[in-house]
Tab-separated table of C-alpha atoms in Angstrom:
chain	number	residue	atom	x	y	z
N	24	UNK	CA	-37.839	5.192	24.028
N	25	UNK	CA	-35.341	2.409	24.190
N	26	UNK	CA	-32.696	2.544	21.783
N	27	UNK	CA	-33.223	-0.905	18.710
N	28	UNK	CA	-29.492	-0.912	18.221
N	29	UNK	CA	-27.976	-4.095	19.197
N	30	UNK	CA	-25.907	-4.818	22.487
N	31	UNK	CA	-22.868	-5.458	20.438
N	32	UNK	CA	-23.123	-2.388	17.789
N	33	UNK	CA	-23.659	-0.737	21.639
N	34	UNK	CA	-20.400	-1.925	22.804
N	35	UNK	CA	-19.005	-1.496	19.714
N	36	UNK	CA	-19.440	2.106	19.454
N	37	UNK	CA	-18.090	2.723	23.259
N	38	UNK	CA	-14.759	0.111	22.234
N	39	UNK	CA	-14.379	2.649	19.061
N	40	UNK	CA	-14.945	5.962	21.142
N	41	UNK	CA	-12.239	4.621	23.951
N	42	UNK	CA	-9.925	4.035	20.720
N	43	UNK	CA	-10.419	7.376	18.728
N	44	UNK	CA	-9.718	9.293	21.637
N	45	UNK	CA	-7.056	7.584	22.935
N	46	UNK	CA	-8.642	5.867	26.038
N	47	UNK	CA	-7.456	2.806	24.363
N	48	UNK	CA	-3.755	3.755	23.338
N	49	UNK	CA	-2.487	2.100	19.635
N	50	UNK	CA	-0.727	-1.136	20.766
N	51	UNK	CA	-2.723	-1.837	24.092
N	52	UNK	CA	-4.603	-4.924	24.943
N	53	UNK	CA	-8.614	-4.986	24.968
N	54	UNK	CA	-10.077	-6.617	28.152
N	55	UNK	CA	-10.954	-9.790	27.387
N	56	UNK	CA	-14.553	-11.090	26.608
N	57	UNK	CA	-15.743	-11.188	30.191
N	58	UNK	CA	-13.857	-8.855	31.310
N	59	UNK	CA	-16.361	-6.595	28.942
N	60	UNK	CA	-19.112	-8.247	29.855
N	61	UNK	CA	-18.959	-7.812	33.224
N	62	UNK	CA	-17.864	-4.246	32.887
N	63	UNK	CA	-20.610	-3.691	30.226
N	64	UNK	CA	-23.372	-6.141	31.636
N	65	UNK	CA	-23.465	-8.446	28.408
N	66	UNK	CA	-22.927	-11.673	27.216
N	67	UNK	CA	-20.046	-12.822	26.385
N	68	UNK	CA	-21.267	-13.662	23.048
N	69	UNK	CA	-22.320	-9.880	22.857
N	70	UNK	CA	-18.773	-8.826	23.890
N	71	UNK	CA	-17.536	-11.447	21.106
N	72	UNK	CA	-19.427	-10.306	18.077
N	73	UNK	CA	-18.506	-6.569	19.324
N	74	UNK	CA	-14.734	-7.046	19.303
N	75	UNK	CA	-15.552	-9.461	15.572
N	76	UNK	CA	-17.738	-5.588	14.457
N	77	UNK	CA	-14.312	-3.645	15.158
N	78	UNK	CA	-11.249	-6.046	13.757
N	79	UNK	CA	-13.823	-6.243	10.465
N	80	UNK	CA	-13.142	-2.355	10.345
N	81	UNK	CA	-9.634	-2.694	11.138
N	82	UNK	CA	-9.407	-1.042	14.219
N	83	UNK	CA	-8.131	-4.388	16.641
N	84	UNK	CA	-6.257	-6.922	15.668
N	85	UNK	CA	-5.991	-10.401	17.057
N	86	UNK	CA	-2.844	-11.792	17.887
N	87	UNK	CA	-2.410	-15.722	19.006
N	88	UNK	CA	-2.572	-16.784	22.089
N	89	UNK	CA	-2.020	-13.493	23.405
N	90	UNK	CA	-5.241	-11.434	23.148
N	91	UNK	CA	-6.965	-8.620	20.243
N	92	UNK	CA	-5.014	-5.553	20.634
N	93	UNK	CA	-5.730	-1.986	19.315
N	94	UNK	CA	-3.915	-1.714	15.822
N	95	UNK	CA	-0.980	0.277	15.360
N	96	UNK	CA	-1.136	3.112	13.197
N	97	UNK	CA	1.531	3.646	10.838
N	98	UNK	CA	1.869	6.958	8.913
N	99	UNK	CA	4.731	6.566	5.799
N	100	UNK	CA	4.375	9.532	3.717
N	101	UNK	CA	5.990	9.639	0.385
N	102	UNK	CA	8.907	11.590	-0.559
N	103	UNK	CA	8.745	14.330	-1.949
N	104	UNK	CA	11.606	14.198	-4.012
N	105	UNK	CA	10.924	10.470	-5.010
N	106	UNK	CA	10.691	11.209	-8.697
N	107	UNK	CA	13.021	13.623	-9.297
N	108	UNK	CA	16.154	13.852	-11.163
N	109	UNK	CA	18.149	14.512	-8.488
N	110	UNK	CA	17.445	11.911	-5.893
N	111	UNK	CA	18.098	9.570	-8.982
N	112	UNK	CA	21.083	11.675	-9.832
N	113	UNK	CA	21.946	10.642	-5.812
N	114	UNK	CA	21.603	7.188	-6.970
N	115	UNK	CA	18.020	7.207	-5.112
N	116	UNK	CA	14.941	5.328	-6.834
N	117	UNK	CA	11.577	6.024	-5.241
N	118	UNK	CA	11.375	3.744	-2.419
N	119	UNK	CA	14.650	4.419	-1.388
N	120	UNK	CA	13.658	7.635	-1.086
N	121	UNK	CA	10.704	6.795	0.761
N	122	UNK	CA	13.000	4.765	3.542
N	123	UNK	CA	15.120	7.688	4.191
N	124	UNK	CA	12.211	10.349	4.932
N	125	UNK	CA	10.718	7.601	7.096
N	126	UNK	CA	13.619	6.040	8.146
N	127	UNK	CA	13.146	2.435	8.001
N	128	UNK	CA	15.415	-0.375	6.128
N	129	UNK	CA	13.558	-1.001	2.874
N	130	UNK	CA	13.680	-4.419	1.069
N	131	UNK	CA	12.751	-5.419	-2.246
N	132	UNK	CA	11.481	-9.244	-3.631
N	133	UNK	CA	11.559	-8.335	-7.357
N	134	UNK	CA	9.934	-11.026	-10.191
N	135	UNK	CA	10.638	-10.461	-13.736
N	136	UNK	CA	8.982	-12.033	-16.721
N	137	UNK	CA	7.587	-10.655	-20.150
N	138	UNK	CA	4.141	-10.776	-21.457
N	139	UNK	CA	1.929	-9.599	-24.448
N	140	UNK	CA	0.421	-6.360	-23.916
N	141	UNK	CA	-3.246	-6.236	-22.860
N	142	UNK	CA	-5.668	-3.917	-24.618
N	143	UNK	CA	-5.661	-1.503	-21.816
N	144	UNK	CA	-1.699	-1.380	-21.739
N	145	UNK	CA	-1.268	-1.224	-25.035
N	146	UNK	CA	-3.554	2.031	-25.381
N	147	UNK	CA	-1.350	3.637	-22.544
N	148	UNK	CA	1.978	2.498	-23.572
N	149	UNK	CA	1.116	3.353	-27.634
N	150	UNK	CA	2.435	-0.336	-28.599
N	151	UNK	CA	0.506	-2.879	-30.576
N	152	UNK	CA	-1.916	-4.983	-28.551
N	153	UNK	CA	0.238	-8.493	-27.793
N	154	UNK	CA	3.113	-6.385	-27.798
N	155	UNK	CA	5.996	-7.726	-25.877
N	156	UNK	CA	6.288	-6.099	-22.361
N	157	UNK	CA	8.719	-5.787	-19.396
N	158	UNK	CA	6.659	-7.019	-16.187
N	159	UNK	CA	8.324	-6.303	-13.215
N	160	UNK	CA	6.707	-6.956	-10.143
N	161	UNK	CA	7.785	-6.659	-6.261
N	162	UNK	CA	7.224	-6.926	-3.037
N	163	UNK	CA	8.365	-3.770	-1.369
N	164	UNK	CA	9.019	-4.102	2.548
N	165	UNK	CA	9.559	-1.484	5.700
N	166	UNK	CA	11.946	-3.139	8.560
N	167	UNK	CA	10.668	-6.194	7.456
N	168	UNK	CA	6.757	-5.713	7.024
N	169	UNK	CA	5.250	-5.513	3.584
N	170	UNK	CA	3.668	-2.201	2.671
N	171	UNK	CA	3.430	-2.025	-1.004
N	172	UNK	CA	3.317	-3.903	-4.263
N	173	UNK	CA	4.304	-2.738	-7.202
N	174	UNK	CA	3.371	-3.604	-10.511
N	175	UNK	CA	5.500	-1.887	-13.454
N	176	UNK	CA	5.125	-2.562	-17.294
N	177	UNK	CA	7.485	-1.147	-19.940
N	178	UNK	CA	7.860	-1.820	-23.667
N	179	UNK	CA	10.134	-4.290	-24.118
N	180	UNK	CA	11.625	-2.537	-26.766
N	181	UNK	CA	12.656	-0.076	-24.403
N	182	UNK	CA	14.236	-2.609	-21.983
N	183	UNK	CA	16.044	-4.954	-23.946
N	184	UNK	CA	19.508	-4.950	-22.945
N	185	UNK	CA	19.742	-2.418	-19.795
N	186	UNK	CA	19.772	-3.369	-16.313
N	187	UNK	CA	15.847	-2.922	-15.838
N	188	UNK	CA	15.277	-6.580	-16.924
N	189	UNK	CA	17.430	-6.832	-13.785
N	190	UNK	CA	16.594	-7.859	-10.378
N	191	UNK	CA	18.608	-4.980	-9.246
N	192	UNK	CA	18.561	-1.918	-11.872
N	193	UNK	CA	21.488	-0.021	-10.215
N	194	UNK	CA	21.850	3.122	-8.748
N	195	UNK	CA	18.515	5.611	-9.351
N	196	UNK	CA	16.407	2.741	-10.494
N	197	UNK	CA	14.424	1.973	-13.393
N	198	UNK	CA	14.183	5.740	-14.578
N	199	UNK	CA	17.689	6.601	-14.559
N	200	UNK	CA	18.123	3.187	-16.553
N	201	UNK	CA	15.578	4.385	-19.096
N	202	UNK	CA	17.204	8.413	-19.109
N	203	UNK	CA	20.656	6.225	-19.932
N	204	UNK	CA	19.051	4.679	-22.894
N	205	UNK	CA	17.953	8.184	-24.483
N	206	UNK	CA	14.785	8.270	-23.286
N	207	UNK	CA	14.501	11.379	-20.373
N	208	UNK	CA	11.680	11.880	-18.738
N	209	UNK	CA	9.148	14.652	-18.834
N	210	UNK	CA	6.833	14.109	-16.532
N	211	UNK	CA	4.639	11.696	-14.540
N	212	UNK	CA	0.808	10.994	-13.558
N	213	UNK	CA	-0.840	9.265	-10.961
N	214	UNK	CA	-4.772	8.393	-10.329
N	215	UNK	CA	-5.490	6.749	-6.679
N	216	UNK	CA	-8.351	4.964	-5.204
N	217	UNK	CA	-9.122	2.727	-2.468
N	218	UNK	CA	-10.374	-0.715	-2.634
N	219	UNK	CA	-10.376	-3.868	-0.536
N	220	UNK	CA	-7.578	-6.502	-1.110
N	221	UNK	CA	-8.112	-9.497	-3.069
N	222	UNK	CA	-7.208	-12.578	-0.953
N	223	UNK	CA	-3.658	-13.098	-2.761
N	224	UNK	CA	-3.105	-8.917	-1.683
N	225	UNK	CA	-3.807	-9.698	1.449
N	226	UNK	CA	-2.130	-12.416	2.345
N	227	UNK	CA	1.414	-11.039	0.513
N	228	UNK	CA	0.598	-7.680	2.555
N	229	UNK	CA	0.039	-9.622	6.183
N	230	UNK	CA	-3.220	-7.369	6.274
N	231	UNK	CA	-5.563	-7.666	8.849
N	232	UNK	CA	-9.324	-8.132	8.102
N	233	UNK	CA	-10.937	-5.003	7.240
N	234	UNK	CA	-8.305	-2.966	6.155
N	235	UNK	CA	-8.442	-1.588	2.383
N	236	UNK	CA	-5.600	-0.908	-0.002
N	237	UNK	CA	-4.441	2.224	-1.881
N	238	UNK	CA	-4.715	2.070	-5.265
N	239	UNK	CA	-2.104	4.016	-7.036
N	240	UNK	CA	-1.553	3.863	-10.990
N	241	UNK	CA	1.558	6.147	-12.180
N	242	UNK	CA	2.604	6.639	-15.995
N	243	UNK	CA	5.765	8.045	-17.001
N	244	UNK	CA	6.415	9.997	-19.462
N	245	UNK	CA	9.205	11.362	-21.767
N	246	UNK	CA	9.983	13.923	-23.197
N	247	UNK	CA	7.740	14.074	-26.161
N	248	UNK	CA	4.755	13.150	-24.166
N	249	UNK	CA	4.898	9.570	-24.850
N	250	UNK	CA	4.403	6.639	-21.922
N	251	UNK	CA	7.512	4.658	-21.229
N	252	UNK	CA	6.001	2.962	-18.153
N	253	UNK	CA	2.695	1.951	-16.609
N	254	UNK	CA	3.205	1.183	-12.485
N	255	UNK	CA	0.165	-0.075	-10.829
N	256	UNK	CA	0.937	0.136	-6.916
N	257	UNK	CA	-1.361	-1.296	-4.284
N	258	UNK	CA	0.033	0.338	-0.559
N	259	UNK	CA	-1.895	-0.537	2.646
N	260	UNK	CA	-4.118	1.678	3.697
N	261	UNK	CA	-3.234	1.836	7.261
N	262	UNK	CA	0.271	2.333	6.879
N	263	UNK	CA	0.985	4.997	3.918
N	264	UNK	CA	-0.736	8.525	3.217
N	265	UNK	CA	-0.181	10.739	0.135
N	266	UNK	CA	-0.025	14.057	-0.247
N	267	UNK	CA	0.057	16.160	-2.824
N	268	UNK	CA	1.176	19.996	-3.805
N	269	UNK	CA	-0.579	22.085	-6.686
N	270	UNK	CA	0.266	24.967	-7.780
N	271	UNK	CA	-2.450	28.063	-7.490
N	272	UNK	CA	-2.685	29.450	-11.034
């Protein structure tokens, strides 16, 4: 019986195989549209919507004027030691830490402004709803591509005065700022999930269409168990993995 798939889901499938197993190496060129349909004995149409199938699931990318190529893939893991005293001790905040296991030059774009605490961050941070809060939000690059952005909200009333209502918080970042001001930290939680980008994610992540995001929310903690910081982080999804360690008992 002849399969009811459609040519181009067909083709699409055979592009994907060659890709996954390396036929079609990360950075080479696709033939072009009749170059596959001669090869494949399609339209060109056909060969069109098949290449449209595969940069919807991120696997090709277009480029301008010089043909849809097989994306990249990137793998930045995390450090491990990101969030520990010592690498702020070293003067090390998290992404710092993050360019020197990966080795790439990291770059920050950092906007500050205050708002009044939503209902949601209130409950985390314990605060009043239309509390005052610390917003500070950036655009966190790798050798000049944008991989993350990071959202961070802190009572104000933590912030006032210290370098974290800085552009530039100084050596160890925002956490050694706060362990300065009295307030050391005890530990840390983070909940991930995937999503796709809004438009405005997109567009400050130069993502291609059909790749998702990571979604990564982290709460800090002092001492005494209470939240000093809410960080919501959205991180491509083609570029960063996490991994995690628990312990067995």
């Amino acid at each position: 019986m002849a399969s009811s798939e459609l040519p181009s889901r067909r083709l699409a499938a055979e592009l994907r195989e060659a890709i996954n197993s390396g036929a079609l190496a990360r950075g080479m060129r696709l033939p072009s549209e009749r170059t596959l349909s001669d090869e494949h004995g399609v339209a060109r149409n056909t060969a069109r919507e098949a290449i449209r199938l595969l940069t919807e699931e991120g696997l090709v990318v277009a480029i301008h004027g010089k043909g849809v190529f097989v994306r990249e893939k990137y793998r930045l893991a995390r450090s491990p030691e990101r969030l520990t005293r010592a690498a702020r001790a070293a003067g090390k905040g998290a992404f710092l830490g993050d360019a020197e296991v990966n080795q790439f030059a990291p770059a920050v774009e950092v906007d500050i402004r205050t708002e009044a605490a939503s209902e949601e961050v209130a409950a985390i941070l314990g605060i009043g709803e239309g509390a005052e809060v610390l917003v500070r939000e950036r655009v966190m690059s790798a050798d000049g591509q944008p991989i993350q952005l990071a959202t961070s909200r802190l009572p104000r009333s933590l912030t006032e005065g210290t370098a974290i209502e800085q552009p530039d918080t100084g050596p160890g970042g925002s956490y050694a700022r706060l362990e300065e001001a009295g307030h050391e930290l005890g530990h840390f939680s983070e909940t991930v999930g995937a999503r796709m980008p809004t438009p405005d994610e997109a567009s400050l992540l130069q993502l291609s269409a059909g790749t998702p995001i990571l979604v990564v929310r982290r709460i800090a903690f002092d001492t005494a168990g209470v939240a000093v910081e809410v960080n919501d982080m959205r991180l491509s999804g083609d570029r960063y993995e996490l991994a995690y360690e628990f312990p067995a008992d």
